[in-house]
mmCIF file of C-alpha atoms and ligand atoms in Angstrom:
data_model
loop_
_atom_site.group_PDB
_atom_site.id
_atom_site.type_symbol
_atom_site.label_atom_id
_atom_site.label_comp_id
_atom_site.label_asym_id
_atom_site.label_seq_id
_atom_site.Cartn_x
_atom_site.Cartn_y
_atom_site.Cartn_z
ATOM 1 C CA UNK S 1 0.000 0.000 0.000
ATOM 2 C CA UNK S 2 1.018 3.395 -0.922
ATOM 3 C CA UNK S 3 1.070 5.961 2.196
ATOM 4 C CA UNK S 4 3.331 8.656 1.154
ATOM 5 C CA UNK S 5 0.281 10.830 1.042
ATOM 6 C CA UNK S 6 -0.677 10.020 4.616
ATOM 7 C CA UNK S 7 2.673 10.764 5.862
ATOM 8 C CA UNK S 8 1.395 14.760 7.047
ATOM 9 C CA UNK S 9 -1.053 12.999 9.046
ATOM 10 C CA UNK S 10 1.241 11.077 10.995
ATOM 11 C CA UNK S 11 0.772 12.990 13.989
ATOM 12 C CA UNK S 12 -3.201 12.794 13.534
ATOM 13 C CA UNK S 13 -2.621 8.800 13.389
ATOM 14 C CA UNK S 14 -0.013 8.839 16.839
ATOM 15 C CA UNK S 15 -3.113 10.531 18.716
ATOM 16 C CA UNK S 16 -5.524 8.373 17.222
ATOM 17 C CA UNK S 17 -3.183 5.156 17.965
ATOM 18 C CA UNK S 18 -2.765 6.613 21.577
ATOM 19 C CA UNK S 19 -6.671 7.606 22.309
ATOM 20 C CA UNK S 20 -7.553 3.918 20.703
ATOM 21 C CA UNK S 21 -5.012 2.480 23.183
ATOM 22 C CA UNK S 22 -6.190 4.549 26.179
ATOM 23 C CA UNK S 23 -9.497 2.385 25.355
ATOM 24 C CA UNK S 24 -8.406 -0.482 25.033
ATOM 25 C CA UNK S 25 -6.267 -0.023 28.279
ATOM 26 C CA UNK S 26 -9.866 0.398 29.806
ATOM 27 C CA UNK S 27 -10.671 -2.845 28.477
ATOM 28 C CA UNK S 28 -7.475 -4.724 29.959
ATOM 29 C CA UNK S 29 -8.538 -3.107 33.021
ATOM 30 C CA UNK S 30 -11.639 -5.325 33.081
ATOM 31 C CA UNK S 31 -9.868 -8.369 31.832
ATOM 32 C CA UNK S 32 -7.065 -7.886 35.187
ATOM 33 C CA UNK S 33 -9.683 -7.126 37.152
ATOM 34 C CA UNK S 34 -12.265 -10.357 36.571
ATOM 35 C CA UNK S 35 -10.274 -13.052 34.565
ATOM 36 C CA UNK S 36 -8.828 -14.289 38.167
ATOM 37 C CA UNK S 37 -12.157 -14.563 39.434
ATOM 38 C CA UNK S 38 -13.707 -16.780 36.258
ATOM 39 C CA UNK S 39 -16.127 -13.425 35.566
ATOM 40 C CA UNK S 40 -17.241 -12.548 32.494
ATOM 41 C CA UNK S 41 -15.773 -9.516 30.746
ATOM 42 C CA UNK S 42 -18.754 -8.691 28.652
ATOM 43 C CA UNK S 43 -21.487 -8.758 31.390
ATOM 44 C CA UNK S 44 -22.648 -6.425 33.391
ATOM 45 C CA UNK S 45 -21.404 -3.565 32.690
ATOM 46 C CA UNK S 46 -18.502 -1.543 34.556
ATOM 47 C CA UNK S 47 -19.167 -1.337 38.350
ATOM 48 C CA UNK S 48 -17.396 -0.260 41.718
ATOM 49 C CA UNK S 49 -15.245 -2.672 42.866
ATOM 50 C CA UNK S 50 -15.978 -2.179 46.587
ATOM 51 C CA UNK S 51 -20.217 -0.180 46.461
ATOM 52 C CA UNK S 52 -20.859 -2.612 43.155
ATOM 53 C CA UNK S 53 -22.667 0.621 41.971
ATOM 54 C CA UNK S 54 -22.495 0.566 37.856
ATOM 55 C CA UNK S 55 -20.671 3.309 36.747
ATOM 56 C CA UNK S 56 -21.788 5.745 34.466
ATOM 57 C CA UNK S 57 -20.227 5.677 30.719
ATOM 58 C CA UNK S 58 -18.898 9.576 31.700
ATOM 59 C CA UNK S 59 -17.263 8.215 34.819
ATOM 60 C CA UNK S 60 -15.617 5.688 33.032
ATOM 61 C CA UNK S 61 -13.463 7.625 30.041
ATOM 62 C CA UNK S 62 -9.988 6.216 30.476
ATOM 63 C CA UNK S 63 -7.310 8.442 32.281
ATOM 64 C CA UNK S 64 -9.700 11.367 32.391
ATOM 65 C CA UNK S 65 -12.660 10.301 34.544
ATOM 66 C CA UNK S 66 -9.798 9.441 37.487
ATOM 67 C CA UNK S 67 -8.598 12.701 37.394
ATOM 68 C CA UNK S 68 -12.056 14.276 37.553
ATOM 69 C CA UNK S 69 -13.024 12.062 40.618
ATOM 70 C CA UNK S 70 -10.093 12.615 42.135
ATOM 71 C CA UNK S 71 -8.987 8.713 41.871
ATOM 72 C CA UNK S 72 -12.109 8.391 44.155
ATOM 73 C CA UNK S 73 -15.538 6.513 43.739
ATOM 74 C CA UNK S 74 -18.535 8.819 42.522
ATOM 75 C CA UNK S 75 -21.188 6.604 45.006
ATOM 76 C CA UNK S 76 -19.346 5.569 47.945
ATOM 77 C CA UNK S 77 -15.829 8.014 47.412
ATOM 78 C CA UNK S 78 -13.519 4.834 48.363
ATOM 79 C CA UNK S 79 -10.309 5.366 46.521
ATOM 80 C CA UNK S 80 -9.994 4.141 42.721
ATOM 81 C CA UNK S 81 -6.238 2.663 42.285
ATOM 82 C CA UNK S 82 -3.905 4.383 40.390
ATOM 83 C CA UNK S 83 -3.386 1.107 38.667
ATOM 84 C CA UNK S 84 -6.234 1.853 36.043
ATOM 85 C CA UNK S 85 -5.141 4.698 34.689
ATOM 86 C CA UNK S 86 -1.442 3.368 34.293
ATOM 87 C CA UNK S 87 -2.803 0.785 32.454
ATOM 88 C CA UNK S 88 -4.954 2.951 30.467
ATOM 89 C CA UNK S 89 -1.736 5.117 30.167
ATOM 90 C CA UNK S 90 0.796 2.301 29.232
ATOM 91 C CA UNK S 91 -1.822 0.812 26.886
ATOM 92 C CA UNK S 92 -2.110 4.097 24.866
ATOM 93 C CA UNK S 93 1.651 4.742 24.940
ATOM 94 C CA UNK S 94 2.273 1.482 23.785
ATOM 95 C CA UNK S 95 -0.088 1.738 20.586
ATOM 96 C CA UNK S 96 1.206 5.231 19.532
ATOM 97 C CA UNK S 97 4.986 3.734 19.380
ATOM 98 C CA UNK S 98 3.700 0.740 18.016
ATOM 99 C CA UNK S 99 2.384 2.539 14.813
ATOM 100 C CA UNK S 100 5.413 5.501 14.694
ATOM 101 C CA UNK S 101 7.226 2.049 14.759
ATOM 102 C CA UNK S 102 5.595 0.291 12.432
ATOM 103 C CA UNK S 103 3.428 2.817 10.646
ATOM 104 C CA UNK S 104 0.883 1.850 8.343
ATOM 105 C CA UNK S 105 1.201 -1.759 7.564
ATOM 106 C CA UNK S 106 -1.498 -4.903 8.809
ATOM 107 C CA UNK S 107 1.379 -5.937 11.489
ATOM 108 C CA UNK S 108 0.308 -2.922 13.258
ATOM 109 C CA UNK S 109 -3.128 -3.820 14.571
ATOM 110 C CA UNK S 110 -0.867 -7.654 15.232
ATOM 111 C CA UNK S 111 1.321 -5.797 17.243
ATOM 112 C CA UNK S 112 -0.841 -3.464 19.089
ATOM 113 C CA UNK S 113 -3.128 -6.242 20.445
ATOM 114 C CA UNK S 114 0.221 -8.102 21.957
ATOM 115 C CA UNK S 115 1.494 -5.072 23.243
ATOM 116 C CA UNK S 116 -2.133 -5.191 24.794
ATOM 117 C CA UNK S 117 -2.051 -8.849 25.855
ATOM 118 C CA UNK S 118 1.432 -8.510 27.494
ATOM 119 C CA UNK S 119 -0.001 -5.531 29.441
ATOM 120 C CA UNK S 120 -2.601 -7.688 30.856
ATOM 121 C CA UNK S 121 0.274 -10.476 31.427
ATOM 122 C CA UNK S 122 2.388 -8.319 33.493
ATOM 123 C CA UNK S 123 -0.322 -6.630 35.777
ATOM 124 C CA UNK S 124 -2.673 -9.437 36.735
ATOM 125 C CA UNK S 125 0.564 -11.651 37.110
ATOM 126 C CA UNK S 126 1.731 -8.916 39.556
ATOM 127 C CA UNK S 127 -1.648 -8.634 41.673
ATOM 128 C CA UNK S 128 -2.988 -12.407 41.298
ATOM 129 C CA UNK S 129 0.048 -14.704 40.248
ATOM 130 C CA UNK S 130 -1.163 -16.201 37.645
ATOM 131 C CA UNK S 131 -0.537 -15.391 33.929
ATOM 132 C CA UNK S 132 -4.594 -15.846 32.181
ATOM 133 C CA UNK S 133 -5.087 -19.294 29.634
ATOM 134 C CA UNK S 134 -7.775 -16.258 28.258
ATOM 135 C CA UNK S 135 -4.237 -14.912 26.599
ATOM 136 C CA UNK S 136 -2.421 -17.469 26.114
ATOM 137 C CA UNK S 137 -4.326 -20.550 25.176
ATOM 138 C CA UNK S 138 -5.627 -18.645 21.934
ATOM 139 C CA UNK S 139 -2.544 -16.631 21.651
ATOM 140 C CA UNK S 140 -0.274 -19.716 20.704
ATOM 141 C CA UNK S 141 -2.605 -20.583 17.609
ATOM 142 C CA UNK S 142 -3.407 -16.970 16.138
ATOM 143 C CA UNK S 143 0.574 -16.090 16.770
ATOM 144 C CA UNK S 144 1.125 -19.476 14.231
ATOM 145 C CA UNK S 145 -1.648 -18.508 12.579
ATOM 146 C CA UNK S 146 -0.588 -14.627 11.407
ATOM 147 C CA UNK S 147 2.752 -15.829 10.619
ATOM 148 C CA UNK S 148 1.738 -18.191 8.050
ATOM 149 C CA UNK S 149 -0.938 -15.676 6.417
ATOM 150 C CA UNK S 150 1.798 -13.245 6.184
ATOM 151 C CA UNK S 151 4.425 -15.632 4.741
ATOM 152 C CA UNK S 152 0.929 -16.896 2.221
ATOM 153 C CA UNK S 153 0.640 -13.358 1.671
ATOM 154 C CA UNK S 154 4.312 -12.106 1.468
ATOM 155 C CA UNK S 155 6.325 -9.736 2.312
ATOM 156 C CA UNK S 156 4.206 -7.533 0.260
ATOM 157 C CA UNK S 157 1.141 -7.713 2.437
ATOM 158 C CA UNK S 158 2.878 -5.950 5.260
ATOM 159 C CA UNK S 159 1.681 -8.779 7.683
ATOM 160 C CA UNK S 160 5.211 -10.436 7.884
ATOM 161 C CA UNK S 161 5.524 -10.452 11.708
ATOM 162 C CA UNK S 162 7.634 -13.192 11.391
ATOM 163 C CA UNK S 163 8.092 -16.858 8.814
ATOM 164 C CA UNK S 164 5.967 -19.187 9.666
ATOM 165 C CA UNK S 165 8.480 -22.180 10.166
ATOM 166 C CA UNK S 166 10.406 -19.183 13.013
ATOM 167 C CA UNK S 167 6.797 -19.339 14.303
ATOM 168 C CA UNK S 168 6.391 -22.620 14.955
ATOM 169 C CA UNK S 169 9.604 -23.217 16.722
ATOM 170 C CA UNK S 170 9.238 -20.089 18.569
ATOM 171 C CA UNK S 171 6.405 -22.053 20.333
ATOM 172 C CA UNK S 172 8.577 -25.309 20.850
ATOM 173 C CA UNK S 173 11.869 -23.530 21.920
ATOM 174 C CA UNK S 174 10.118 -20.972 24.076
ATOM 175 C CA UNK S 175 7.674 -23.436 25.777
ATOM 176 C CA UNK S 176 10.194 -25.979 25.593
ATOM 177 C CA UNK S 177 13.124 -24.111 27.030
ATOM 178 C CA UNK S 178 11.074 -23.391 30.433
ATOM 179 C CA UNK S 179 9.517 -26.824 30.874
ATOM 180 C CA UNK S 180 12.898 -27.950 30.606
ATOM 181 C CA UNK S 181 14.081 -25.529 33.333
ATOM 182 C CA UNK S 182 10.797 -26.035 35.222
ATOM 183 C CA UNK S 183 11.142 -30.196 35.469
ATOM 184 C CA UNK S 184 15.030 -29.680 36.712
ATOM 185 C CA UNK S 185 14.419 -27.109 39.103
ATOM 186 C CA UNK S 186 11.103 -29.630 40.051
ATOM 187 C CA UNK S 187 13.714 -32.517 40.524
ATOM 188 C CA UNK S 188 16.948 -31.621 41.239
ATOM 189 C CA UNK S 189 16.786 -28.725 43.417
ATOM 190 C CA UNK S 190 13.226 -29.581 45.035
ATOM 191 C CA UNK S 191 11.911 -26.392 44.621
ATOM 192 C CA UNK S 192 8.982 -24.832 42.917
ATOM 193 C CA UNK S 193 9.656 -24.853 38.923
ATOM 194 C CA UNK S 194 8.881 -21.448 36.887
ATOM 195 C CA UNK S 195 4.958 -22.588 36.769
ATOM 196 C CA UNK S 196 2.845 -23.454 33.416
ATOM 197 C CA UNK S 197 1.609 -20.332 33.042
ATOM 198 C CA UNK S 198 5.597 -18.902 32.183
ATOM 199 C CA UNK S 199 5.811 -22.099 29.681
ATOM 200 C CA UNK S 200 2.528 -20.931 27.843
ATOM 201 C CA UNK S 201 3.744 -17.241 27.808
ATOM 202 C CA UNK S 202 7.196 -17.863 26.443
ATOM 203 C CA UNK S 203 5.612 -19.869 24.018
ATOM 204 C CA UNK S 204 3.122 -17.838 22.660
ATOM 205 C CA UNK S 205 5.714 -15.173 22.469
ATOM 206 C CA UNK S 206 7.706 -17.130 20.280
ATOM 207 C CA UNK S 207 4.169 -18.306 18.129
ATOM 208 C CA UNK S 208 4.058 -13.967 17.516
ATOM 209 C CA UNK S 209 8.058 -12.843 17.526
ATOM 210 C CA UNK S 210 9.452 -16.463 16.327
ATOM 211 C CA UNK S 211 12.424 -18.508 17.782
ATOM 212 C CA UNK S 212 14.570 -15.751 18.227
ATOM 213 C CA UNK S 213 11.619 -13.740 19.847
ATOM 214 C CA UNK S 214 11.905 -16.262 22.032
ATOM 215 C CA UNK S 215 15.259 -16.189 22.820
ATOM 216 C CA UNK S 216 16.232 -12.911 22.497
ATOM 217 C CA UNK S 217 12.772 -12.419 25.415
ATOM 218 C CA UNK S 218 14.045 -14.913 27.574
ATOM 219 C CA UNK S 219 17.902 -13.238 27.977
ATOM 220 C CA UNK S 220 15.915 -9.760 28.191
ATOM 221 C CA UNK S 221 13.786 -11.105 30.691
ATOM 222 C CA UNK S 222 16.670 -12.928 32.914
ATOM 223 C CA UNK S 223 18.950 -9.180 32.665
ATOM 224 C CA UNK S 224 15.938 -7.106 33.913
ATOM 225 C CA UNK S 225 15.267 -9.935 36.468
ATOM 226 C CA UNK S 226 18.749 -10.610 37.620
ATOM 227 C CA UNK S 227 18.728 -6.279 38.315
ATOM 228 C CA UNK S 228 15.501 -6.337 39.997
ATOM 229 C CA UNK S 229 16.346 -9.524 42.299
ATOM 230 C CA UNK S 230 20.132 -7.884 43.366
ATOM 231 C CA UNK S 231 17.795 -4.273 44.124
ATOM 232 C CA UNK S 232 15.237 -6.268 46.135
ATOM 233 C CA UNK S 233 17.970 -7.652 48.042
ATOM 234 C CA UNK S 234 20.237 -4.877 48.540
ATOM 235 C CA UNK S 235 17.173 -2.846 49.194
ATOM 236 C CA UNK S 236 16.295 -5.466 52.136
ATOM 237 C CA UNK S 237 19.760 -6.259 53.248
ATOM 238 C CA UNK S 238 21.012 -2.239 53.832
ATOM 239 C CA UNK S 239 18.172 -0.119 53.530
ATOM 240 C CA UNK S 240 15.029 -1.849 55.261
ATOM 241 C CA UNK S 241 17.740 -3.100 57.843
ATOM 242 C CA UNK S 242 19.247 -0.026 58.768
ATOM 243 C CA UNK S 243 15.240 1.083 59.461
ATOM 244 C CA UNK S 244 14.735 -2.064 61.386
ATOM 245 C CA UNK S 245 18.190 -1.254 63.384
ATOM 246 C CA UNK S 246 16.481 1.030 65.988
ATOM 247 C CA UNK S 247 13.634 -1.509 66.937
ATOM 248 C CA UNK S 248 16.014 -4.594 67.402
ATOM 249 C CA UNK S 249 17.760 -2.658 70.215
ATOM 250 C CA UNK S 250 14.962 -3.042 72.103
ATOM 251 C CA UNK S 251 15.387 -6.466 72.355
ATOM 252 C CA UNK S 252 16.667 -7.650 75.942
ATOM 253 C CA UNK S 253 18.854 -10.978 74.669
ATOM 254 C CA UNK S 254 21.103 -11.305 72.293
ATOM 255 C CA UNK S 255 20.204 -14.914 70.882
ATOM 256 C CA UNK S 256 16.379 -13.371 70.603
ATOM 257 C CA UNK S 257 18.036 -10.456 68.290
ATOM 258 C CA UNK S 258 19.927 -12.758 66.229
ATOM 259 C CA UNK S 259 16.201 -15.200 65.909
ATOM 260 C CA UNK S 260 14.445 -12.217 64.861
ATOM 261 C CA UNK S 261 16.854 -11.275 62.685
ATOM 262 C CA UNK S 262 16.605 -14.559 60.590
ATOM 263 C CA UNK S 263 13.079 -14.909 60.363
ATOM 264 C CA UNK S 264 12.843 -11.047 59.432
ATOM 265 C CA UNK S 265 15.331 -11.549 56.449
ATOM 266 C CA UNK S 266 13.455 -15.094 55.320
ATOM 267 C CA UNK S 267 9.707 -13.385 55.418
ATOM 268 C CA UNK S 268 11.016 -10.286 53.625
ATOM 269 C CA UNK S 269 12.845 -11.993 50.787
ATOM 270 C CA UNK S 270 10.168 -14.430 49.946
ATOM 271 C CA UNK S 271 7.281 -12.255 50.664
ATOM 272 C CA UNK S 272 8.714 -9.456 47.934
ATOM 273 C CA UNK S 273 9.140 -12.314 45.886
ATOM 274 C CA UNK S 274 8.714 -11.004 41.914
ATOM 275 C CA UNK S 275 7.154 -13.806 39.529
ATOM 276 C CA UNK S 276 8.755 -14.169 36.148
ATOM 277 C CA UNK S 277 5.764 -13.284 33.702
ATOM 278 C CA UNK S 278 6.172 -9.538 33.902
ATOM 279 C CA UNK S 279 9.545 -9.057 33.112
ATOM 280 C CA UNK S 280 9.407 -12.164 29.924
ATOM 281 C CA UNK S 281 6.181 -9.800 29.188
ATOM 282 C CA UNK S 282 8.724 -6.449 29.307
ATOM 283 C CA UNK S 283 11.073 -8.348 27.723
ATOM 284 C CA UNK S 284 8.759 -9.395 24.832
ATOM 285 C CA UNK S 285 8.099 -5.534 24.053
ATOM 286 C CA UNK S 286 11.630 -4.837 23.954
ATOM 287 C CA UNK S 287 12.428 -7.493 21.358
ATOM 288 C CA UNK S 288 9.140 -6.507 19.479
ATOM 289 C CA UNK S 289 10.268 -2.625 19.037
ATOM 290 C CA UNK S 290 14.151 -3.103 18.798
ATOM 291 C CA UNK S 291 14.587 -7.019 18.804
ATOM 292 C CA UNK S 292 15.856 -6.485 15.231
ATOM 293 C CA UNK S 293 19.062 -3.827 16.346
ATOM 294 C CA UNK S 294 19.417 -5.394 19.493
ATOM 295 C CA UNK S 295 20.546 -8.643 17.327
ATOM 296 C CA UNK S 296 22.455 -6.231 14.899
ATOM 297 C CA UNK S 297 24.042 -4.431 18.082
ATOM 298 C CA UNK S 298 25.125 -7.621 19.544
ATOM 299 C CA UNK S 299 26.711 -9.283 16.499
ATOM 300 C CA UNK S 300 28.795 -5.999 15.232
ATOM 301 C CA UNK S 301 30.203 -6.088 19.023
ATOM 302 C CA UNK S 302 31.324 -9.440 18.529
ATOM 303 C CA UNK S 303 31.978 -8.481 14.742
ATOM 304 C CA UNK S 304 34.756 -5.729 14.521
ATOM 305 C CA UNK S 305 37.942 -7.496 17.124
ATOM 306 C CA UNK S 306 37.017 -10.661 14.716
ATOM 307 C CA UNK S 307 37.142 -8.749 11.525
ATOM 308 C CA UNK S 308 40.261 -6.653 12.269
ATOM 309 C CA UNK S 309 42.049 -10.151 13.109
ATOM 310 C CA UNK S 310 41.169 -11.209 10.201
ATOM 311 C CA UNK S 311 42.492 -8.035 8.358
ATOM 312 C CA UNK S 312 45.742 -8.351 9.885
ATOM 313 C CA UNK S 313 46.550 -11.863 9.030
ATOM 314 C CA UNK S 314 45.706 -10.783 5.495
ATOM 315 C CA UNK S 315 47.970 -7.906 5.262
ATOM 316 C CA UNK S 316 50.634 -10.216 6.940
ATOM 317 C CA UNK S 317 50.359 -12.631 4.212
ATOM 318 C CA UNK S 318 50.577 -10.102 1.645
ATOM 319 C CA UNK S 319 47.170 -9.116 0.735
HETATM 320 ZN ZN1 ZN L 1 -17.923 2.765 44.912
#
């Protein structure tokens, strides 16, 4: 498709992308919100979380309506979390660099409704555990699905999120590579494994970003979480400690202090512990918008000492 003459519009098209994403942030809302309890996200209709009072369609326009109420509940002024309008937020960021990424192509929509699903991933993951079988059980077959219409179709088409065969062993090596890591961690170390619901995200990443999605998520995914796990610690170890200090003076014997001590460390660590899903989901996004010069970036570091090796030994032998 020729779009040279929609170029001036581009800016038109961001706000567009970002007011259609600020909706459909509302919508993931919903999904966080009543997937975990088995509710329907169709029926009824919008409603207080803690008075059950419906809310009125001018109530419920995304980011906006929280400001107006003042993040507080038009019936029984309880406090509205400031998690729906990040979502809303995120959502609509996310769908504005998704098409000044992409522009206009059929991969965008593809794109916009994983940068949608991994939204939902990360934030019900982070206030229920669990990643939802509502993403990722039809997920896995529409990822393999768009890939081979858009290899059918071409490059052409402007589908081509990624061959078909890369598809298809995205959702083996992905789901495979955490099973794998799930069933030793299960049997040699006897402790819990990543959980099913990581296996089914990593592969249905790789069913929409191929094998090297899948890859490239999962190293993403282990950097961001090896940072966050050494600043939860740290953050434990020196700062909450040095907080706690003035409280464990108090304490008349030693032993007691030292008791305390232990058990305070082992309840903080595992209580602030961070499941896996949002950062593969973060890490997913990242490959999606610069998995391509991430690759390039990696391979021209390893590149140049090779290359310039190679150069010398050639001039050496007279080249
Ligand atoms: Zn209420």
């Amino acid at each position: 498709m020729d779009t040279t003459a929609l170029q001036p519009l581009q800016g038109l098209f961001l706000l567009f992308a970002f007011i259609f994403g600020l909706n459909v942030g509302s919508f993931c809302n919903v999904c966080i919100g009543r997937w975990p309890a088995g509710e329907s996200v169709i029926k009824p209709r919008s409603r207080c979380p803690r008075c059950l009072n419906a809310i009125a369609w001018y109530d419920n326009i995304p980011l906006i309506s929280w400001l107006v109420l003042g993040a507080k509940c038009r019936h029984c002024s309880k406090p509205i979390s400031v998690v729906y309008p990040v979502v809303e937020a995120l959502t609509g960021i996310l769908f504005a660099l998704t098409f000044w990424r992409f522009g206009f192509v059929i991969a965008s929509p593809v794109y916009m409704l994983f940068c949608a699903a991994m939204i939902i991933v990360t934030f019900q993951d982070l206030a229920d555990w669990t990643i939802p079988n509502e993403i990722t059980f039809p997920g896995i077959p529409l990822g393999v699905i768009l890939a081979l219409a858009g290899t059918a179709w071409g490059e052409a088409s402007g589908l081509r999120v990624t061959d078909v065969v890369d598809s298809l062993l995205g959702v083996l090596l992905g789901g495979g590579i955490l099973l794998l890591l799930d069933r030793v961690t299960v049997y040699l170390l006897k402790k819990p494994g990543m959980g099913f619901g990581d296996v089914k995200l990593l592969a249905m990443i790789g069913a929409f970003l191929g094998w090297q999605g899948a890859l490239g998520t999962l190293v993403i995914a282990s950097f961001i979480g090896s940072f966050a796990g050494i600043a939860v610690i740290v953050y434990f170890k020196y700062v909450k400690k040095e907080a706690a200090a003035p409280a464990e003076k108090a304490e008349t014997s030693e032993a007691a202090g030292d008791k305390a001590d232990d058990e305070d460390e082992e309840i903080t660590l595992e209580g602030h512990y961070l499941p896996f899903g949002p950062y593969l989901a973060v890490g997913a996004l990242i490959f999606m918008f610069v998995g391509p010069e991430l690759i390039d970036c990696y391979f021209s570091f390893l590149e140049p000492s090779g290359g310039i090796v190679l150069m010398n030994e050639l001039t050496d032998i007279g080249f």
